[in-house]
Amino acid sequence: MTGMPLALLGGSAVRARPFTPWPAGGREEEQALGDVLRSGVWGGYHPVVQEFERALADLHEVPHALSCANGTVALEVALRAVGVGPGDEVIVPPLTFVASAAAVLLCEAAPVFADIDPHTLNLSPAAAEAAITPRTRAIVVVHFGGHPAEMDAFREIARRHELKLVEDAAHAHGARWLGTPVGGWGDVGTFSFQAFKLMTAGEGGIIVTRSADVAAFCWSYCNQGRRPDGGWFEHVRLGTNYRMTAFQAAVLRAQLRQLPGQTALRAANVAYLRQRLRAGSGLTFTDDDPRADRHPHYLVTLRYRPESFSGVPRDLAIEALQAEGIPVKPTYPYPLYRNPLFRKESGLLARHHWHAPQDYETLVLPEAERICEDGIWLSHNMFLGDHEDVDDILLAIEKLQRHAPALLASRRAAVPR
Ligand SMILES: Cc1ncc(COP(=O)(O)O)c(C=O)c1O
């Protein structure tokens, strides 16, 4: 098979069938949705919402979980709950989705980017500590790709500097660090149930915490500033309606039951890929820290070495692998601070009550820059099948390596002189 020309050069692809589709709902979700439909209670006050909250709180070993509309508002409300507001600085990683920093901006506070650890791709505790100033109020730690961040180190830093610790666990349902589930290490943690997440209702979010005060604030803020025992028209603070619907909760309750089995299956298939990926394959795993004793593998990030592929640039290699039926993707195009949102022209920064604590336009955080240049993503659903799926990934990589000179030559010939 690897002797055949690359699919990009007219050969047949390694793989014609798709990987396990995602999202994937089955009979359990259908039944749960039907129950809500027939109940006539479709909004956030159906008992299934609380039932789901209780089940997720149990999984993450925290006393409180409060569902909401999505992961972005979960993070915004969580930051408000720990007191983040105008004039504050909040340390965030540069390798994350925009929401991790946008939630800070929505609270009219300023994100301060600190570099990542090159092994786990999570915020580096040392870099985060070096970025602390007298204005720092909180650290947002993202468990990137599902790999838990070094929470014991972050907890110690937060304690020493009297900072709030917020966990963005949008990628990390069920993850554990040193035996303790993520979400409960910090003052507050948040999850997303957006369409491609490990558990999904199309949209959705949840806030988890050990603090009764944080939980009470979050509930009230998401429920128009009501009191838990107050009247429907009694509003004790400014809030909004960020409630999750009963339809979302019903689907998520079903998906929570499937999560442990799916997590184990992904872990076994990722371990198989790790074991079979040859040292000279030109693709290397970012490391799993042994203290991450449950890693749900939302994303598998591999580093690409062009020299092992006769100099084929990463993006062309991705194109070739996709043509072989392997839907790999490049990592983010650049670290978050390089996004147009953080340029002066966006106008957004001028509207806030602070002077930008960093010059985002000239900022360079080397490890974040490097992974945006050499990283390749494989998504979680690619590991919900069997070893044959992984064998196809390996075969396509081998084929690309073998035919890389021909691929380069064809591209050179296509360039008009
Ligand atoms: C790391 C991270 N945080 C927050 C979010 C925001 O979640 P949502 O899309 O549910 O608003 C996402 C992505 O969707 C994410 O990847």
CSV table of C-alpha atoms and ligand atoms in Angstrom, one decimal:
chain,number,residue,atom,x,y,z
A,1,MET,CA,0.0,0.0,0.0
A,2,THR,CA,2.8,2.4,0.8
A,3,GLY,CA,4.3,1.7,-2.6
A,4,MET,CA,1.3,3.3,-4.4
A,5,PRO,CA,1.6,7.0,-5.3
A,6,LEU,CA,0.2,9.5,-2.8
A,7,ALA,CA,-3.5,10.2,-3.1
A,8,LEU,CA,-2.5,13.9,-3.6
A,9,LEU,CA,-0.6,12.7,-6.7
A,10,GLY,CA,-3.4,10.6,-8.2
A,11,GLY,CA,-2.9,7.4,-6.2
A,12,SER,CA,-5.6,5.7,-4.1
A,13,ALA,CA,-6.0,6.8,-0.5
A,14,VAL,CA,-4.9,4.6,2.4
A,15,ARG,CA,-8.4,4.9,3.9
A,16,ALA,CA,-11.8,5.3,2.3
A,17,ARG,CA,-14.0,4.9,5.3
A,18,PRO,CA,-14.6,7.7,7.9
A,19,PHE,CA,-13.4,7.6,11.5
A,20,THR,CA,-16.1,7.3,14.2
A,21,PRO,CA,-18.4,10.3,13.7
A,22,TRP,CA,-18.8,13.0,16.4
A,23,PRO,CA,-21.1,14.0,17.9
A,24,ALA,CA,-22.8,10.7,18.2
A,25,GLY,CA,-26.2,10.3,19.9
A,26,GLY,CA,-28.0,7.0,20.2
A,27,ARG,CA,-31.1,5.5,21.7
A,28,GLU,CA,-30.3,6.7,25.2
A,29,GLU,CA,-30.2,10.4,24.1
A,30,GLU,CA,-33.4,10.0,22.0
A,31,GLN,CA,-35.3,8.5,25.0
A,32,ALA,CA,-34.1,11.3,27.3
A,33,LEU,CA,-35.1,14.0,24.8
A,34,GLY,CA,-38.5,12.4,24.4
A,35,ASP,CA,-39.0,12.3,28.1
A,36,VAL,CA,-38.4,16.1,28.3
A,37,LEU,CA,-40.5,16.8,25.3
A,38,ARG,CA,-43.5,15.0,26.8
A,39,SER,CA,-43.0,16.5,30.2
A,40,GLY,CA,-43.9,20.0,29.0
A,41,VAL,CA,-41.1,21.5,31.1
A,42,TRP,CA,-38.5,22.4,28.5
A,43,GLY,CA,-36.5,25.1,30.3
A,44,GLY,CA,-33.9,25.1,33.0
A,45,TYR,CA,-36.3,24.1,35.8
A,46,HIS,CA,-36.8,20.5,34.8
A,47,PRO,CA,-35.5,18.0,37.4
A,48,VAL,CA,-33.1,16.5,34.8
A,49,VAL,CA,-31.0,19.7,35.0
A,50,GLN,CA,-30.3,19.2,38.7
A,51,GLU,CA,-29.8,15.5,38.2
A,52,PHE,CA,-27.1,16.1,35.6
A,53,GLU,CA,-25.5,18.7,37.8
A,54,ARG,CA,-25.3,16.2,40.7
A,55,ALA,CA,-23.9,13.5,38.5
A,56,LEU,CA,-21.1,15.8,37.1
A,57,ALA,CA,-20.3,17.1,40.6
A,58,ASP,CA,-19.9,13.5,41.7
A,59,LEU,CA,-17.6,12.7,38.8
A,60,HIS,CA,-15.4,15.7,39.6
A,61,GLU,CA,-15.7,15.1,43.4
A,62,VAL,CA,-17.0,18.6,44.2
A,63,PRO,CA,-20.0,19.6,46.2
A,64,HIS,CA,-21.4,22.1,43.7
A,65,ALA,CA,-22.0,22.1,39.9
A,66,LEU,CA,-24.1,24.8,38.1
A,67,SER,CA,-25.1,24.3,34.5
A,68,CYS,CA,-25.2,27.2,32.0
A,69,ALA,CA,-25.6,28.0,28.4
A,70,ASN,CA,-22.0,27.4,27.2
A,71,GLY,CA,-18.3,27.2,28.2
A,72,THR,CA,-17.6,30.9,27.5
A,73,VAL,CA,-20.3,32.2,29.8
A,74,ALA,CA,-19.3,29.6,32.4
A,75,LEU,CA,-15.8,31.1,32.5
A,76,GLU,CA,-17.1,34.6,32.5
A,77,VAL,CA,-19.4,33.9,35.5
A,78,ALA,CA,-16.7,32.0,37.3
A,79,LEU,CA,-14.3,34.9,37.0
A,80,ARG,CA,-17.0,37.3,38.2
A,81,ALA,CA,-17.7,34.9,41.1
A,82,VAL,CA,-14.1,35.1,42.3
A,83,GLY,CA,-14.1,38.9,42.1
A,84,VAL,CA,-12.3,39.6,38.8
A,85,GLY,CA,-13.3,43.0,37.5
A,86,PRO,CA,-12.1,46.3,35.9
A,87,GLY,CA,-8.4,47.0,36.5
A,88,ASP,CA,-7.4,43.5,37.3
A,89,GLU,CA,-4.9,41.4,35.4
A,90,VAL,CA,-5.5,37.7,34.8
A,91,ILE,CA,-2.8,35.3,33.7
A,92,VAL,CA,-3.8,33.1,30.8
A,93,PRO,CA,-2.0,30.7,28.5
A,94,PRO,CA,-1.5,31.6,24.8
A,95,LEU,CA,-2.3,28.2,23.5
A,96,THR,CA,-6.0,28.0,23.9
A,97,PHE,CA,-9.3,29.0,22.3
A,98,VAL,CA,-10.2,32.6,22.4
A,99,ALA,CA,-12.8,32.2,25.1
A,100,SER,CA,-10.2,31.7,27.8
A,101,ALA,CA,-9.1,35.3,27.3
A,102,ALA,CA,-12.4,36.7,26.0
A,103,ALA,CA,-14.0,35.8,29.3
A,104,VAL,CA,-11.4,37.9,31.1
A,105,LEU,CA,-12.1,40.8,28.7
A,106,LEU,CA,-15.8,40.4,29.2
A,107,CYS,CA,-15.2,41.1,32.9
A,108,GLU,CA,-13.3,44.2,31.8
A,109,ALA,CA,-10.1,42.8,33.2
A,110,ALA,CA,-6.8,42.3,31.2
A,111,PRO,CA,-5.4,39.0,30.0
A,112,VAL,CA,-1.6,38.6,30.6
A,113,PHE,CA,-0.1,35.8,28.5
A,114,ALA,CA,2.6,33.6,30.0
A,115,ASP,CA,4.3,30.8,28.0
A,116,ILE,CA,3.5,27.1,27.9
A,117,ASP,CA,5.4,24.1,29.1
A,118,PRO,CA,6.7,22.5,25.8
A,119,HIS,CA,6.0,18.9,27.1
A,120,THR,CA,2.4,19.2,28.2
A,121,LEU,CA,1.5,22.3,26.2
A,122,ASN,CA,-0.2,23.7,29.3
A,123,LEU,CA,0.6,27.0,31.0
A,124,SER,CA,4.0,26.8,32.6
A,125,PRO,CA,3.8,27.4,36.4
A,126,ALA,CA,7.2,29.2,36.4
A,127,ALA,CA,6.2,31.4,33.5
A,128,ALA,CA,2.9,32.2,35.2
A,129,GLU,CA,4.6,33.1,38.5
A,130,ALA,CA,7.0,35.4,36.7
A,131,ALA,CA,4.1,37.3,35.1
A,132,ILE,CA,2.5,38.2,38.5
A,133,THR,CA,2.2,41.9,39.2
A,134,PRO,CA,0.5,43.8,42.0
A,135,ARG,CA,-2.6,44.0,39.8
A,136,THR,CA,-2.9,40.2,39.2
A,137,ARG,CA,-6.1,38.9,40.6
A,138,ALA,CA,-6.3,35.4,39.1
A,139,ILE,CA,-4.7,32.7,37.0
A,140,VAL,CA,-6.8,30.9,34.4
A,141,VAL,CA,-5.3,27.4,33.8
A,142,VAL,CA,-6.4,25.5,30.7
A,143,HIS,CA,-6.2,21.7,30.7
A,144,PHE,CA,-5.2,21.8,27.1
A,145,GLY,CA,-6.3,18.9,24.9
A,146,GLY,CA,-7.5,17.2,28.0
A,147,HIS,CA,-4.0,16.9,29.6
A,148,PRO,CA,-4.3,18.2,33.2
A,149,ALA,CA,-2.1,21.2,34.1
A,150,GLU,CA,0.3,21.0,37.1
A,151,MET,CA,-2.4,21.8,39.6
A,152,ASP,CA,-0.4,21.2,42.8
A,153,ALA,CA,2.1,23.8,41.6
A,154,PHE,CA,-0.6,26.3,40.6
A,155,ARG,CA,-2.4,25.9,43.9
A,156,GLU,CA,0.8,26.6,45.7
A,157,ILE,CA,1.5,29.7,43.6
A,158,ALA,CA,-2.0,31.0,44.1
A,159,ARG,CA,-1.7,30.5,47.8
A,160,ARG,CA,1.7,32.3,48.0
A,161,HIS,CA,0.5,35.3,46.0
A,162,GLU,CA,-3.1,35.3,47.3
A,163,LEU,CA,-4.5,34.8,43.8
A,164,LYS,CA,-7.7,33.1,42.7
A,165,LEU,CA,-7.2,30.0,40.6
A,166,VAL,CA,-9.7,29.3,37.8
A,167,GLU,CA,-9.6,26.0,35.8
A,168,ASP,CA,-10.8,26.1,32.2
A,169,ALA,CA,-11.5,22.4,31.8
A,170,ALA,CA,-13.4,22.8,28.4
A,171,HIS,CA,-11.3,19.9,27.0
A,172,ALA,CA,-10.9,17.8,30.2
A,173,HIS,CA,-14.1,16.0,31.2
A,174,GLY,CA,-13.2,13.4,33.7
A,175,ALA,CA,-9.5,14.3,33.8
A,176,ARG,CA,-7.5,13.8,37.0
A,177,TRP,CA,-4.2,15.1,38.2
A,178,LEU,CA,-2.5,13.3,41.1
A,179,GLY,CA,-5.7,11.4,41.7
A,180,THR,CA,-7.9,14.5,42.1
A,181,PRO,CA,-10.3,15.4,39.3
A,182,VAL,CA,-9.7,18.7,37.5
A,183,GLY,CA,-12.1,21.5,38.3
A,184,GLY,CA,-11.9,21.0,42.1
A,185,TRP,CA,-8.2,22.0,42.5
A,186,GLY,CA,-8.8,25.7,42.0
A,187,ASP,CA,-11.4,28.1,43.4
A,188,VAL,CA,-13.7,27.4,40.5
A,189,GLY,CA,-13.6,25.3,37.3
A,190,THR,CA,-15.6,25.4,34.1
A,191,PHE,CA,-16.5,22.9,31.3
A,192,SER,CA,-17.9,23.3,27.8
A,193,PHE,CA,-20.4,21.0,26.0
A,194,GLN,CA,-20.0,22.6,22.6
A,195,ALA,CA,-20.6,20.4,19.6
A,196,PHE,CA,-17.2,18.8,19.3
A,197,LYS,CA,-16.4,18.4,23.0
A,198,LEU,CA,-16.0,15.0,24.8
A,199,MET,CA,-19.6,15.4,26.0
A,200,THR,CA,-21.9,17.6,24.0
A,201,ALA,CA,-25.5,18.8,23.7
A,202,GLY,CA,-24.5,21.1,20.7
A,203,GLU,CA,-23.9,23.8,23.3
A,204,GLY,CA,-23.7,24.0,27.1
A,205,GLY,CA,-21.5,24.7,30.0
A,206,ILE,CA,-21.0,24.0,33.7
A,207,ILE,CA,-19.3,25.6,36.6
A,208,VAL,CA,-17.9,23.5,39.5
A,209,THR,CA,-16.6,24.6,42.8
A,210,ARG,CA,-16.0,23.6,46.4
A,211,SER,CA,-17.2,27.0,47.7
A,212,ALA,CA,-20.8,27.5,48.6
A,213,ASP,CA,-20.4,31.3,48.2
A,214,VAL,CA,-19.0,30.9,44.7
A,215,ALA,CA,-21.8,28.5,43.8
A,216,ALA,CA,-24.5,30.8,45.2
A,217,PHE,CA,-23.2,33.7,43.2
A,218,CYS,CA,-23.0,31.7,40.0
A,219,TRP,CA,-26.5,30.4,40.4
A,220,SER,CA,-27.9,33.8,41.0
A,221,TYR,CA,-25.9,35.5,38.1
A,222,CYS,CA,-27.2,32.9,35.7
A,223,ASN,CA,-30.7,33.2,37.0
A,224,GLN,CA,-31.4,37.0,36.6
A,225,GLY,CA,-29.9,37.9,40.0
A,226,ARG,CA,-32.5,35.8,41.9
A,227,ARG,CA,-32.0,34.3,45.3
A,228,PRO,CA,-32.3,30.5,45.5
A,229,ASP,CA,-35.2,30.7,47.9
A,230,GLY,CA,-36.4,34.1,46.7
A,231,GLY,CA,-39.4,35.1,44.6
A,232,TRP,CA,-39.5,34.8,40.8
A,233,PHE,CA,-39.7,38.6,40.6
A,234,GLU,CA,-37.2,39.3,43.4
A,235,HIS,CA,-33.7,40.3,41.9
A,236,VAL,CA,-31.0,41.0,44.5
A,237,ARG,CA,-28.1,41.6,42.1
A,238,LEU,CA,-27.5,42.3,38.4
A,239,GLY,CA,-27.7,39.0,36.6
A,240,THR,CA,-28.7,37.6,33.3
A,241,ASN,CA,-30.3,34.4,31.9
A,242,TYR,CA,-27.5,31.9,31.2
A,243,ARG,CA,-29.6,28.8,32.0
A,244,MET,CA,-29.1,25.5,30.3
A,245,THR,CA,-32.3,23.9,28.8
A,246,ALA,CA,-33.8,20.6,29.9
A,247,PHE,CA,-33.1,19.2,26.4
A,248,GLN,CA,-29.4,19.9,26.8
A,249,ALA,CA,-29.3,18.4,30.3
A,250,ALA,CA,-31.1,15.3,29.2
A,251,VAL,CA,-28.6,14.6,26.4
A,252,LEU,CA,-25.6,15.4,28.7
A,253,ARG,CA,-27.0,13.1,31.5
A,254,ALA,CA,-26.9,10.2,29.0
A,255,GLN,CA,-23.5,11.2,27.7
A,256,LEU,CA,-22.0,11.3,31.1
A,257,ARG,CA,-22.8,7.6,31.5
A,258,GLN,CA,-20.9,6.9,28.3
A,259,LEU,CA,-17.8,9.0,29.2
A,260,PRO,CA,-15.8,6.5,31.3
A,261,GLY,CA,-16.0,3.8,28.6
A,262,GLN,CA,-15.1,6.2,25.8
A,263,THR,CA,-12.2,7.6,27.9
A,264,ALA,CA,-10.8,4.1,28.4
A,265,LEU,CA,-11.1,3.3,24.7
A,266,ARG,CA,-9.4,6.5,23.6
A,267,ALA,CA,-6.6,5.9,26.1
A,268,ALA,CA,-6.0,2.4,24.8
A,269,ASN,CA,-5.9,3.5,21.2
A,270,VAL,CA,-3.7,6.5,21.9
A,271,ALA,CA,-1.3,4.2,23.8
A,272,TYR,CA,-1.2,1.9,20.8
A,273,LEU,CA,-0.3,4.8,18.5
A,274,ARG,CA,2.4,6.0,20.9
A,275,GLN,CA,3.8,2.5,21.0
A,276,ARG,CA,3.8,2.0,17.2
A,277,LEU,CA,4.9,5.5,16.1
A,278,ARG,CA,8.5,4.8,15.1
A,279,ALA,CA,11.3,7.0,16.4
A,280,GLY,CA,12.2,8.0,12.9
A,281,SER,CA,8.6,8.6,11.8
A,282,GLY,CA,9.1,12.4,11.8
A,283,LEU,CA,6.2,12.9,14.2
A,284,THR,CA,6.7,12.9,17.9
A,285,PHE,CA,4.2,12.9,20.8
A,286,THR,CA,4.1,15.8,23.2
A,287,ASP,CA,4.6,14.1,26.6
A,288,ASP,CA,2.1,12.7,29.0
A,289,ASP,CA,3.1,13.6,32.5
A,290,PRO,CA,2.8,10.4,34.7
A,291,ARG,CA,1.0,12.6,37.3
A,292,ALA,CA,-1.9,13.0,34.8
A,293,ASP,CA,-3.5,9.8,35.9
A,294,ARG,CA,-6.6,10.2,33.8
A,295,HIS,CA,-6.2,12.0,30.5
A,296,PRO,CA,-9.3,12.0,28.3
A,297,HIS,CA,-7.4,12.8,25.1
A,298,TYR,CA,-9.5,15.5,23.6
A,299,LEU,CA,-6.7,16.3,21.2
A,300,VAL,CA,-3.5,14.4,20.4
A,301,THR,CA,-0.8,16.9,19.4
A,302,LEU,CA,2.2,15.6,17.5
A,303,ARG,CA,5.2,17.6,16.5
A,304,TYR,CA,6.1,17.5,12.9
A,305,ARG,CA,9.8,17.4,11.7
A,306,PRO,CA,10.1,18.4,8.1
A,307,GLU,CA,13.6,17.1,7.9
A,308,SER,CA,12.2,13.6,8.3
A,309,PHE,CA,9.9,14.2,5.3
A,310,SER,CA,12.5,15.4,2.8
A,311,GLY,CA,11.7,19.0,3.8
A,312,VAL,CA,7.9,18.8,3.0
A,313,PRO,CA,6.4,21.7,4.9
A,314,ARG,CA,3.9,20.9,7.7
A,315,ASP,CA,0.9,22.3,5.9
A,316,LEU,CA,1.6,20.3,2.7
A,317,ALA,CA,2.1,17.2,4.8
A,318,ILE,CA,-1.3,17.8,6.4
A,319,GLU,CA,-2.9,18.2,3.0
A,320,ALA,CA,-1.3,14.9,1.9
A,321,LEU,CA,-2.5,13.0,5.0
A,322,GLN,CA,-6.0,14.4,4.6
A,323,ALA,CA,-6.0,13.2,1.0
A,324,GLU,CA,-5.1,9.7,2.4
A,325,GLY,CA,-8.3,9.8,4.5
A,326,ILE,CA,-6.6,10.8,7.7
A,327,PRO,CA,-8.3,14.1,8.9
A,328,VAL,CA,-5.4,15.6,10.8
A,329,LYS,CA,-5.3,19.4,11.3
A,330,PRO,CA,-2.7,22.1,12.0
A,331,THR,CA,-2.7,23.5,15.5
A,332,TYR,CA,-3.9,27.1,16.1
A,333,PRO,CA,-2.4,29.4,13.3
A,334,TYR,CA,-0.7,31.5,15.9
A,335,PRO,CA,-0.7,32.0,19.7
A,336,LEU,CA,-3.8,33.8,20.9
A,337,TYR,CA,-2.1,37.1,21.5
A,338,ARG,CA,-1.4,37.4,17.8
A,339,ASN,CA,-5.1,37.3,17.0
A,340,PRO,CA,-6.6,40.5,15.4
A,341,LEU,CA,-8.7,40.9,18.6
A,342,PHE,CA,-5.5,42.0,20.4
A,343,ARG,CA,-4.5,44.6,17.8
A,344,LYS,CA,-5.1,48.2,18.3
A,345,GLU,CA,-7.4,48.3,15.2
A,346,SER,CA,-9.9,46.0,17.0
A,347,GLY,CA,-10.8,49.0,19.2
A,348,LEU,CA,-11.7,46.6,22.0
A,349,LEU,CA,-8.7,47.3,24.2
A,350,ALA,CA,-9.4,51.0,24.1
A,351,ARG,CA,-12.8,50.5,25.6
A,352,HIS,CA,-11.5,48.9,28.8
A,353,HIS,CA,-10.6,50.6,32.0
A,354,TRP,CA,-6.9,49.7,31.9
A,355,HIS,CA,-3.7,50.2,30.0
A,356,ALA,CA,-2.8,46.9,28.3
A,357,PRO,CA,-0.3,45.3,30.6
A,358,GLN,CA,1.5,43.7,27.7
A,359,ASP,CA,2.2,44.9,24.2
A,360,TYR,CA,0.3,42.1,22.6
A,361,GLU,CA,1.4,43.1,19.1
A,362,THR,CA,5.1,42.6,19.8
A,363,LEU,CA,4.8,39.8,22.3
A,364,VAL,CA,6.7,36.6,21.5
A,365,LEU,CA,6.3,33.5,23.7
A,366,PRO,CA,8.7,31.0,22.1
A,367,GLU,CA,7.1,27.7,23.1
A,368,ALA,CA,3.6,28.8,22.1
A,369,GLU,CA,5.0,30.1,18.8
A,370,ARG,CA,6.9,26.8,18.2
A,371,ILE,CA,3.9,24.5,18.6
A,372,CYS,CA,1.7,26.7,16.3
A,373,GLU,CA,4.4,26.2,13.7
A,374,ASP,CA,5.1,22.5,14.1
A,375,GLY,CA,2.0,21.0,15.7
A,376,ILE,CA,-0.5,18.6,14.2
A,377,TRP,CA,-3.8,17.7,15.8
A,378,LEU,CA,-5.6,14.4,15.8
A,379,SER,CA,-9.1,14.7,17.3
A,380,HIS,CA,-10.6,12.5,20.0
A,381,ASN,CA,-13.1,10.8,17.7
A,382,MET,CA,-10.3,9.2,15.7
A,383,PHE,CA,-9.5,7.1,18.8
A,384,LEU,CA,-13.0,5.8,19.4
A,385,GLY,CA,-12.6,2.9,16.9
A,386,ASP,CA,-10.1,0.0,16.9
A,387,HIS,CA,-6.5,-0.7,16.2
A,388,GLU,CA,-7.2,-0.8,12.5
A,389,ASP,CA,-8.0,2.9,12.6
A,390,VAL,CA,-4.6,3.6,14.3
A,391,ASP,CA,-2.9,1.3,11.8
A,392,ASP,CA,-4.3,3.4,8.9
A,393,ILE,CA,-2.8,6.6,10.6
A,394,LEU,CA,0.6,4.9,10.8
A,395,LEU,CA,0.4,3.6,7.2
A,396,ALA,CA,-0.5,7.1,5.9
A,397,ILE,CA,2.5,8.6,7.7
A,398,GLU,CA,4.8,5.9,6.4
A,399,LYS,CA,3.5,6.5,2.8
A,400,LEU,CA,4.0,10.2,3.1
A,401,GLN,CA,7.5,9.8,4.3
A,402,ARG,CA,8.3,7.4,1.4
A,403,HIS,CA,6.8,9.6,-1.3
A,404,ALA,CA,7.8,13.0,0.2
A,405,PRO,CA,10.5,13.7,-2.5
A,406,ALA,CA,7.9,13.0,-5.2
A,407,LEU,CA,5.4,15.4,-3.5
A,408,LEU,CA,8.0,18.1,-3.3
A,409,ALA,CA,9.0,17.6,-6.9
A,410,SER,CA,5.4,17.8,-8.1
A,411,ARG,CA,4.9,21.1,-6.1
A,412,ARG,CA,8.1,22.6,-7.5
A,413,ALA,CA,7.0,21.6,-11.1
A,414,ALA,CA,3.6,23.3,-10.5
A,415,VAL,CA,5.2,26.7,-9.6
A,416,PRO,CA,5.4,28.9,-12.7
A,417,ARG,CA,8.9,30.1,-13.4
B,1,LIG,C1,-10.3,25.9,26.1
B,1,LIG,C2,-11.7,26.4,25.8
B,1,LIG,N1,-12.3,27.2,26.7
B,1,LIG,C3,-13.5,27.6,26.5
B,1,LIG,C4,-14.3,27.3,25.4
B,1,LIG,C5,-15.6,27.9,25.2
B,1,LIG,O1,-16.6,27.0,25.2
B,1,LIG,P1,-18.0,27.2,24.4
B,1,LIG,O2,-17.7,27.0,23.0
B,1,LIG,O3,-18.9,26.2,25.0
B,1,LIG,O4,-18.4,28.6,24.7
B,1,LIG,C6,-13.7,26.4,24.5
B,1,LIG,C7,-14.4,26.0,23.2
B,1,LIG,O5,-15.2,25.8,22.7
B,1,LIG,C8,-12.4,26.0,24.6
B,1,LIG,O6,-11.8,25.2,23.7
